[in-house]
Coordinates of C-alpha atoms and ligand atoms in Angstrom, one line a residue:
M8 CA 4.3 21.5 2.2
T9 CA 5.4 19.0 4.8
A10 CA 6.1 15.3 4.3
D11 CA 2.8 14.7 6.2
S12 CA 0.6 15.8 3.3
S13 CA -1.7 12.8 3.9
L14 CA -5.0 13.7 2.3
T15 CA -7.0 13.0 5.4
A16 CA -4.6 14.5 8.0
P17 CA -6.4 16.8 10.3
G18 CA -5.2 20.4 10.3
V19 CA -4.5 20.2 6.5
E20 CA -1.6 22.6 6.6
Y21 CA -1.0 22.1 2.9
A22 CA -4.5 23.1 1.9
A23 CA -4.0 26.9 1.8
T24 CA -0.8 26.7 -0.2
A25 CA -2.3 24.1 -2.6
S26 CA -5.4 26.2 -3.0
E27 CA -3.3 29.2 -4.0
A28 CA -1.3 27.0 -6.4
Y29 CA -4.4 25.6 -8.1
R30 CA -6.2 29.0 -8.2
A31 CA -3.2 30.5 -9.9
A32 CA -2.8 27.6 -12.3
L33 CA -6.5 27.7 -13.3
A34 CA -6.3 31.4 -13.9
V35 CA -3.4 30.9 -16.3
I36 CA -5.2 28.0 -18.1
E37 CA -8.4 30.1 -18.2
S38 CA -6.6 32.9 -20.1
V39 CA -5.8 30.5 -22.9
E40 CA -8.7 27.9 -23.0
P41 CA -11.4 28.6 -20.5
R42 CA -13.3 25.4 -21.3
I43 CA -10.3 23.3 -20.1
A44 CA -10.2 25.3 -16.9
A45 CA -14.0 24.8 -16.5
A46 CA -13.7 21.0 -17.1
T47 CA -10.8 20.8 -14.6
R48 CA -13.0 22.5 -12.0
K49 CA -15.9 20.3 -12.8
E50 CA -13.8 17.1 -12.6
L51 CA -12.9 18.0 -9.0
A52 CA -16.5 18.8 -8.2
D53 CA -17.7 15.5 -9.7
Q54 CA -15.0 13.4 -8.0
R55 CA -15.8 15.1 -4.7
D56 CA -19.5 14.3 -5.1
S57 CA -19.4 10.7 -6.1
L58 CA -18.6 7.4 -4.4
K59 CA -15.5 6.4 -6.4
L60 CA -15.3 2.6 -6.1
I61 CA -13.3 1.8 -9.2
A62 CA -10.6 -0.6 -8.0
S63 CA -7.9 0.8 -10.2
E64 CA -8.3 4.5 -9.2
N65 CA -7.3 6.6 -6.3
Y66 CA -6.7 10.2 -5.4
A67 CA -3.0 11.3 -5.5
S68 CA -1.8 13.9 -3.1
P69 CA -1.6 17.6 -4.1
A70 CA 2.2 17.2 -3.9
V71 CA 2.1 14.4 -6.5
L72 CA -0.4 16.3 -8.7
L73 CA 1.5 19.5 -8.6
T74 CA 4.8 17.8 -9.5
M75 CA 3.4 16.8 -12.8
G76 CA 2.6 20.4 -13.9
T77 CA 6.2 21.6 -14.6
W78 CA 8.7 22.2 -17.3
F79 CA 10.1 18.7 -16.9
S80 CA 7.3 18.0 -19.3
D81 CA 9.3 19.9 -22.0
K82 CA 12.5 17.9 -21.8
Y83 CA 13.5 15.0 -24.0
A84 CA 15.7 12.4 -22.2
E85 CA 15.9 9.2 -24.2
G86 CA 18.5 6.8 -22.8
T87 CA 19.3 5.9 -19.2
I88 CA 20.5 7.8 -16.2
G89 CA 23.9 9.4 -17.1
H90 CA 23.7 8.1 -20.7
R91 CA 21.2 10.1 -22.7
F92 CA 20.7 10.8 -26.4
Y93 CA 20.0 14.4 -25.6
A94 CA 22.0 17.2 -24.0
A95 CA 21.2 18.9 -20.8
C96 CA 19.6 16.0 -19.0
Q97 CA 21.3 16.6 -15.7
N98 CA 18.1 17.4 -13.8
V99 CA 16.2 14.5 -15.4
D100 CA 19.0 12.3 -14.2
T101 CA 18.4 13.5 -10.7
V102 CA 14.7 12.9 -11.0
E103 CA 14.9 9.4 -12.5
A104 CA 17.6 8.4 -10.1
L105 CA 15.5 9.5 -7.1
A106 CA 12.4 7.7 -8.4
A107 CA 14.4 4.5 -8.9
E108 CA 16.1 4.8 -5.4
H109 CA 12.8 5.3 -3.7
A110 CA 11.3 2.3 -5.5
R111 CA 14.3 0.1 -4.7
E112 CA 14.2 1.1 -1.0
L113 CA 10.4 0.8 -0.7
F114 CA 10.1 -2.6 -2.3
G115 CA 13.5 -4.1 -1.4
A116 CA 14.3 -4.6 -5.1
P117 CA 17.9 -4.7 -6.4
Y118 CA 16.9 -2.6 -9.5
A119 CA 14.1 -0.3 -10.5
Y120 CA 13.2 1.3 -13.8
A121 CA 11.0 4.3 -13.6
Q122 CA 10.5 5.2 -17.3
P123 CA 7.4 3.2 -18.4
H124 CA 4.5 5.5 -19.2
S125 CA 1.9 2.9 -18.1
G126 CA 1.3 -0.6 -16.9
I127 CA 1.1 -1.9 -20.5
D128 CA 4.5 -0.3 -21.2
A129 CA 6.0 -1.8 -18.1
N130 CA 4.8 -5.2 -19.1
L131 CA 6.2 -4.8 -22.6
V132 CA 9.5 -3.7 -21.3
A133 CA 9.5 -6.7 -19.0
Y134 CA 8.6 -9.2 -21.8
W135 CA 11.3 -7.9 -24.1
A136 CA 13.8 -7.8 -21.2
I137 CA 13.0 -11.4 -20.4
L138 CA 13.3 -12.4 -24.1
A139 CA 16.6 -10.4 -24.4
T140 CA 18.0 -12.1 -21.3
R141 CA 16.8 -15.6 -22.0
I142 CA 17.0 -15.8 -25.8
E143 CA 19.1 -13.0 -27.2
A144 CA 22.1 -13.2 -24.8
P145 CA 23.2 -16.7 -25.8
G146 CA 22.5 -15.6 -29.3
L147 CA 24.7 -12.6 -28.9
A148 CA 27.5 -14.6 -27.5
E149 CA 27.3 -17.1 -30.4
L150 CA 27.3 -14.2 -32.8
G151 CA 30.2 -12.5 -31.1
A152 CA 28.1 -9.3 -30.6
K153 CA 28.3 -7.2 -27.4
N154 CA 24.7 -6.0 -27.4
V155 CA 21.7 -6.0 -29.6
N156 CA 22.9 -2.9 -31.5
D157 CA 25.7 -5.0 -32.9
L158 CA 23.4 -7.4 -34.6
S159 CA 23.1 -7.5 -38.4
E160 CA 19.8 -7.9 -40.1
Q161 CA 20.6 -11.6 -40.7
D162 CA 21.3 -12.1 -37.0
W163 CA 18.0 -10.5 -36.2
E164 CA 16.4 -12.9 -38.6
A165 CA 17.8 -15.8 -36.7
L166 CA 16.8 -14.4 -33.4
R167 CA 13.3 -13.6 -34.6
A168 CA 12.9 -17.3 -35.5
K169 CA 13.7 -18.2 -31.9
L170 CA 11.6 -15.4 -30.4
G171 CA 8.5 -16.4 -32.3
N172 CA 8.4 -19.8 -30.6
Q173 CA 8.3 -18.6 -27.1
R174 CA 5.5 -19.5 -24.7
L175 CA 3.7 -17.5 -22.0
L176 CA 1.3 -18.8 -19.3
G177 CA -0.8 -16.2 -17.5
M178 CA -4.1 -15.9 -15.7
S179 CA -7.1 -15.7 -18.0
L180 CA -8.9 -12.4 -18.4
E181 CA -12.3 -13.9 -17.3
T182 CA -10.9 -15.2 -14.0
G183 CA -9.1 -11.9 -13.1
G184 CA -6.0 -11.7 -15.3
H185 CA -5.1 -8.6 -17.4
L186 CA -5.2 -8.0 -21.1
T187 CA -1.4 -7.9 -21.1
H188 CA -1.1 -11.4 -19.6
G189 CA -1.5 -13.1 -23.0
F190 CA -5.1 -12.1 -23.9
R191 CA -5.4 -12.9 -27.6
P192 CA -6.3 -9.4 -29.0
N193 CA -3.5 -7.9 -27.0
V194 CA 0.1 -7.8 -28.3
S195 CA 1.1 -10.2 -25.5
G196 CA -1.2 -12.8 -27.0
K197 CA 0.3 -12.2 -30.4
M198 CA 4.0 -12.1 -29.6
F199 CA 3.8 -15.3 -27.6
H200 CA 2.3 -18.7 -27.9
Q201 CA 0.0 -18.3 -25.0
R202 CA -2.0 -20.4 -22.7
S203 CA -4.1 -19.3 -19.6
Y204 CA -4.7 -20.7 -16.2
G205 CA -8.0 -20.1 -14.5
T206 CA -9.5 -20.6 -11.1
D207 CA -11.2 -23.5 -9.5
P208 CA -14.9 -23.5 -10.7
E209 CA -16.2 -24.3 -7.2
T210 CA -14.2 -22.0 -5.0
G211 CA -13.1 -19.3 -7.5
L212 CA -9.6 -19.6 -6.1
I213 CA -6.3 -20.2 -7.9
D214 CA -5.6 -23.9 -7.9
Y215 CA -1.8 -24.0 -7.7
A216 CA -1.7 -27.7 -8.5
A217 CA -3.6 -27.0 -11.8
V218 CA -1.2 -24.1 -12.6
A219 CA 1.7 -26.5 -12.0
A220 CA 0.2 -29.1 -14.2
A221 CA -0.4 -26.6 -17.0
A222 CA 3.2 -25.3 -16.6
R223 CA 4.6 -28.9 -16.8
E224 CA 2.6 -29.6 -19.9
F225 CA 3.1 -26.2 -21.7
K226 CA 6.6 -25.4 -20.5
P227 CA 6.4 -21.6 -20.7
L228 CA 9.4 -19.4 -21.0
I229 CA 7.4 -16.9 -18.9
L230 CA 4.9 -17.5 -16.1
V231 CA 2.8 -14.4 -15.3
A232 CA 1.2 -14.0 -11.9
G233 CA -0.9 -11.0 -10.8
Y234 CA -4.4 -9.8 -11.6
S235 CA -6.8 -7.0 -12.1
A236 CA -10.0 -8.6 -10.8
Y237 CA -9.1 -11.5 -8.5
P238 CA -10.2 -10.6 -5.0
R239 CA -7.7 -12.8 -3.2
R240 CA -4.0 -12.9 -2.3
V241 CA -1.6 -15.0 -4.3
N242 CA 1.2 -17.2 -2.9
F243 CA 4.2 -15.9 -5.0
A244 CA 6.6 -18.4 -3.3
T245 CA 4.5 -21.2 -4.8
M246 CA 4.4 -19.5 -8.2
R247 CA 8.2 -19.2 -8.1
E248 CA 8.5 -22.9 -7.3
I249 CA 6.3 -23.7 -10.3
A250 CA 8.3 -21.4 -12.5
D251 CA 11.6 -22.9 -11.3
E252 CA 10.4 -26.5 -11.9
V253 CA 9.8 -25.8 -15.6
G254 CA 12.6 -23.3 -16.1
A255 CA 10.3 -20.4 -16.6
T256 CA 10.9 -16.7 -15.6
L257 CA 8.4 -15.5 -13.1
L258 CA 6.9 -12.1 -14.0
V259 CA 4.5 -10.6 -11.4
D260 CA 2.3 -7.8 -12.4
M261 CA 1.4 -6.1 -9.1
A262 CA -0.3 -3.1 -10.7
H263 CA -3.4 -3.5 -8.6
F264 CA -1.9 -4.3 -5.2
A265 CA 1.4 -2.5 -5.3
G266 CA 0.1 -0.3 -2.5
L267 CA -0.5 -3.3 -0.3
V268 CA 3.0 -4.5 -1.0
A269 CA 4.4 -1.0 -0.3
G270 CA 2.4 -0.8 2.9
K271 CA 3.6 -4.2 4.1
V272 CA 0.1 -5.7 4.2
F273 CA 1.4 -8.4 1.8
T274 CA 4.6 -9.8 3.2
G275 CA 6.4 -13.1 3.1
D276 CA 5.0 -15.4 0.4
E277 CA 2.5 -12.7 -0.6
D278 CA 5.1 -10.1 -1.4
P279 CA 6.0 -10.7 -5.0
V280 CA 9.3 -8.8 -5.1
P281 CA 11.6 -11.4 -3.4
H282 CA 10.1 -14.2 -5.5
A283 CA 9.7 -12.8 -9.0
H284 CA 12.5 -12.4 -11.4
V285 CA 10.7 -9.3 -12.7
T286 CA 7.9 -7.3 -11.1
T287 CA 5.9 -4.7 -12.9
T288 CA 3.4 -2.2 -11.6
T289 CA 1.5 0.9 -12.3
T290 CA 2.0 3.8 -9.9
H291 CA -1.5 5.3 -9.8
K292 CA -3.7 2.5 -8.3
S293 CA -3.4 1.4 -4.7
L294 CA 0.1 3.0 -4.7
R295 CA -1.6 6.4 -5.0
G296 CA 0.9 8.1 -7.3
P297 CA 0.8 9.6 -10.8
R298 CA -0.4 7.7 -13.8
G299 CA 2.6 5.6 -14.9
G300 CA 4.5 2.4 -14.7
L301 CA 7.5 0.9 -13.0
V302 CA 9.6 -2.3 -13.4
L303 CA 11.6 -3.9 -10.6
A304 CA 14.1 -6.7 -11.5
T305 CA 16.8 -8.9 -10.2
E306 CA 20.4 -8.2 -11.1
E307 CA 20.1 -10.8 -13.8
Y308 CA 17.3 -9.0 -15.7
A309 CA 18.4 -5.4 -14.8
P310 CA 20.6 -4.8 -17.8
A311 CA 17.9 -5.7 -20.3
V312 CA 15.2 -3.8 -18.5
D313 CA 17.5 -0.8 -18.5
K314 CA 17.2 -0.9 -22.3
G315 CA 13.4 -0.4 -22.2
C316 CA 14.3 2.8 -24.2
P317 CA 14.9 2.3 -27.1
M318 CA 13.5 -1.3 -27.2
V319 CA 10.0 -0.3 -26.3
L320 CA 9.9 3.3 -25.1
G321 CA 10.7 6.7 -26.5
G322 CA 11.3 9.7 -24.4
P323 CA 10.5 9.3 -20.8
L324 CA 7.9 11.5 -19.2
S325 CA 10.3 13.3 -16.8
H326 CA 7.5 15.3 -15.1
V327 CA 5.7 12.0 -14.3
M328 CA 9.0 10.4 -13.1
A329 CA 9.4 13.3 -10.8
A330 CA 5.8 12.7 -9.5
K331 CA 6.6 9.0 -9.1
A332 CA 9.6 10.0 -6.9
V333 CA 7.3 12.1 -4.7
A334 CA 4.6 9.4 -4.5
L335 CA 7.2 6.7 -3.6
A336 CA 8.6 9.1 -0.9
E337 CA 5.1 9.4 0.5
A338 CA 4.6 5.6 0.4
R339 CA 7.8 5.2 2.5
Q340 CA 6.1 7.2 5.3
P341 CA 4.7 5.2 8.3
A342 CA 1.2 6.7 7.5
F343 CA 1.1 4.8 4.2
R344 CA 1.2 1.5 6.1
E345 CA -1.8 2.5 8.0
Y346 CA -3.5 3.5 4.8
A347 CA -2.7 0.2 3.1
Q348 CA -4.0 -1.8 6.1
A349 CA -7.2 0.3 6.0
V350 CA -7.6 -0.5 2.3
A351 CA -7.6 -4.2 3.1
D352 CA -9.8 -3.9 6.2
N353 CA -12.3 -1.8 4.3
A354 CA -12.5 -4.3 1.5
K355 CA -13.4 -6.9 4.0
A356 CA -16.0 -4.6 5.6
L357 CA -17.5 -4.0 2.1
A358 CA -17.6 -7.7 1.3
D359 CA -19.2 -8.5 4.6
G360 CA -21.7 -5.8 4.0
F361 CA -22.7 -7.4 0.7
L362 CA -22.8 -10.9 2.1
K363 CA -25.0 -10.1 5.0
R364 CA -27.5 -8.5 2.6
G365 CA -27.6 -11.7 0.5
A366 CA -25.3 -10.8 -2.4
R367 CA -23.1 -13.4 -4.1
L368 CA -19.4 -12.6 -4.3
V369 CA -16.8 -14.3 -6.5
T370 CA -14.7 -16.5 -4.1
G371 CA -17.1 -15.7 -1.3
G372 CA -15.2 -12.6 -0.1
T373 CA -11.9 -10.8 -0.3
D374 CA -8.6 -10.5 1.3
N375 CA -7.1 -7.7 -0.8
H376 CA -8.4 -4.4 -2.0
L377 CA -11.2 -5.5 -4.3
V378 CA -14.6 -7.2 -4.3
L379 CA -16.2 -8.8 -7.3
L380 CA -20.0 -8.9 -7.0
D381 CA -22.0 -11.4 -9.2
V382 CA -25.0 -9.3 -10.2
T383 CA -26.9 -12.2 -11.8
S384 CA -28.4 -12.8 -8.3
F385 CA -30.2 -9.4 -8.8
G386 CA -31.3 -10.5 -12.3
L387 CA -29.0 -8.0 -14.0
T388 CA -26.1 -7.8 -16.3
G389 CA -22.9 -6.0 -15.3
R390 CA -23.7 -3.3 -17.8
Q391 CA -27.2 -2.6 -16.3
A392 CA -25.8 -2.6 -12.8
E393 CA -23.0 -0.3 -13.6
S394 CA -25.3 2.2 -15.3
A395 CA -28.0 2.1 -12.5
L396 CA -25.3 2.6 -9.9
L397 CA -23.9 5.5 -11.8
D398 CA -27.4 7.1 -11.9
A399 CA -27.2 7.0 -8.1
G400 CA -23.7 8.5 -8.0
V401 CA -21.9 5.3 -7.3
V402 CA -18.9 4.9 -9.7
T403 CA -17.9 1.4 -10.4
N404 CA -17.0 -0.7 -13.4
R405 CA -18.5 -3.8 -14.8
N406 CA -16.3 -6.9 -15.0
S407 CA -16.5 -10.4 -16.2
I408 CA -16.8 -13.2 -13.7
P409 CA -15.5 -16.7 -14.2
A410 CA -17.5 -18.6 -16.9
D411 CA -19.5 -15.4 -17.5
P412 CA -22.8 -16.1 -19.1
N413 CA -23.0 -12.5 -20.5
G414 CA -19.6 -12.3 -22.1
A415 CA -16.9 -9.6 -21.9
W416 CA -19.1 -6.6 -23.0
Y417 CA -22.2 -6.9 -20.9
T418 CA -20.6 -9.1 -18.2
S419 CA -22.2 -10.4 -15.0
G420 CA -20.0 -8.7 -12.4
I421 CA -19.3 -5.4 -10.8
R422 CA -15.8 -4.8 -9.5
F423 CA -15.5 -2.6 -6.4
G424 CA -12.2 -1.3 -4.9
T425 CA -11.5 0.5 -1.6
P426 CA -8.2 2.4 -2.3
A427 CA -9.9 5.8 -3.3
L428 CA -12.5 6.1 -0.6
T429 CA -10.0 4.9 2.0
T430 CA -7.9 7.9 1.0
R431 CA -10.9 10.1 1.8
G432 CA -11.0 8.6 5.2
F433 CA -13.8 6.0 4.9
G434 CA -13.6 3.2 7.5
A435 CA -15.5 0.0 8.0
A436 CA -18.8 1.7 9.1
E437 CA -18.8 3.8 5.9
F438 CA -18.1 0.8 3.7
D439 CA -20.9 -1.1 5.3
R440 CA -23.2 1.8 4.5
V441 CA -21.8 1.8 0.9
A442 CA -22.8 -1.9 0.6
E443 CA -26.3 -1.0 1.8
L444 CA -26.6 1.7 -0.8
V445 CA -25.3 -0.5 -3.6
V446 CA -27.8 -3.3 -2.7
D447 CA -30.6 -0.7 -2.5
V448 CA -29.9 0.3 -6.1
L449 CA -29.5 -3.2 -7.4
K450 CA -32.6 -4.5 -5.7
N451 CA -34.6 -1.7 -7.3
T452 CA -33.3 -2.1 -10.8
E453 CA -35.1 -4.2 -13.4
P454 CA -34.0 -5.2 -16.8
A455 CA -36.1 -3.5 -19.5
A456 CA -37.8 -5.6 -22.1
A457 CA -36.3 -6.0 -25.5
S458 CA -37.9 -7.6 -28.7
N459 CA -36.3 -11.0 -27.9
G460 CA -36.6 -11.1 -24.1
P461 CA -35.0 -9.0 -21.3
S462 CA -32.5 -6.4 -22.6
K463 CA -28.8 -6.8 -21.5
A464 CA -28.2 -3.1 -21.5
K465 CA -31.5 -1.2 -20.8
Y466 CA -33.0 -1.1 -17.3
T467 CA -35.3 0.8 -15.1
L468 CA -34.4 2.1 -11.7
A469 CA -37.4 2.6 -9.4
D470 CA -38.5 6.2 -8.8
G471 CA -36.8 7.9 -5.9
V472 CA -34.0 5.4 -5.4
A473 CA -31.3 7.5 -7.1
D474 CA -32.2 10.6 -5.1
R475 CA -32.3 8.6 -1.9
V476 CA -28.8 7.1 -2.5
H477 CA -27.4 10.4 -3.6
A478 CA -28.6 12.1 -0.4
A479 CA -27.2 9.3 1.8
S480 CA -23.9 9.2 0.1
A481 CA -23.7 13.1 0.1
E482 CA -23.7 12.9 3.9
I483 CA -20.8 10.3 4.1
L484 CA -18.8 12.2 1.4
A485 CA -19.3 15.5 3.3
A486 CA -17.9 13.9 6.4
N487 CA -14.9 12.6 4.5
P488 CA -14.0 15.4 2.1
L489 CA -11.7 15.0 -0.8
Y490 CA -8.7 17.4 -0.6
P491 CA -10.1 18.9 2.6
G492 CA -9.6 22.7 2.7
L493 CA -8.7 22.9 -1.0
T494 CA -10.8 25.6 -2.5
L495 CA -10.6 26.8 -6.1
Ligands
DSN26 N1 -7.5 -0.6 -16.5 C1 -6.9 -1.2 -15.3 C2 -8.0 -1.7 -14.4 O1 -9.0 -1.1 -14.3 O2 -7.7 -2.7 -13.7 C3 -6.0 -2.2 -15.7 O3 -5.3 -1.9 -16.8

């Protein structure tokens, strides 16, 4: 397999080798549990046959996927590189060091920690590292302890009293923030006194003056920037100014747009890494790697982040760290920059395709990888729209919109993302066609009646529409195959 294992590369030299590898793997699995082999085959067929528009999903390369299926999965390696609580971790050390090196080089970060299993783990590591650096370190000095392991139960008691009063300011879930940014039912909303900033009700955009005013009043220890459903870029230099003014640590969660940072679409004030004290991400969204997390930090926060295990994490997933190293190596190739730019260009084409067909978009458009469509203009809830689209082979997810009249379960929005279909080779023309197909489905969907008015969940999709959309998308999908040349 060459470095150029881009999924859309013509010639697909890797395909024959990858096909052999997967056929062999499935034969082995089949001999033990044939239903799992069958489900694995079916999952590929289903992914090949649908328009995957979930903004947080992608298609990792065969190199990344194959890296996860090895005996690194069998190894325990709690601890850090060169300092493990288990014997025989020399190869895990190699893997983790390479993942961290690629991450540092790719993002220009002084320090990278590749152990988090997910984005939520990465954020928990970051929160505890910030607390440890900001709160525990002075405490440790006062107590004459070298590190947290030296603390007595009484010392911990004293520190817990200080920890429990810490404040966190993050973007609200309904305006695009993430659960882990202080949402009440999440541990982040329980371990901190939290407050949220939203977006301007007219424009839907982050109002930096309002964020600054909230920060001045609330005086958070941690200011969180980053989002899961905000279709715009963020000025991280301004966020850092706000954090500095109130003495907060700036944590940026770039899980959604890490690929656009890696691909140098977001640079300068839009690149979080030079501005944030700590940056977290997942590796499987626009970054196109394995499912997992990553933390980047300044020298100041690095020692505490490095203690993610045992503070928050147990044994690292060495096979996934290996796949992170492979994915990050791919993201350092020039082709990844072209991919990242195409992701952003395609989101714009999708947004324009919706707008010219009369749909309403939160913020009126996009300049990142996602588009948030307000489906109330079609008389639908997000739940109805999501289900009707799925009937037609269009895979999306419902999402709240600011001041959502339908709440967080039914919602009023559909979130679309371009990372996955861009990996398949879709361009602006294909995304315009996708917009046309989506609007066709939504215009032909009606809420069903319930005993007390229109249902928020049930709907009817006019006859023939699902077949029509399936047929149209089958043509575009066939022209842009997933894992071209890969046969099972
Ligand atoms: N579940 C991810 C998303 O869809 O945005 C975030 O955790």
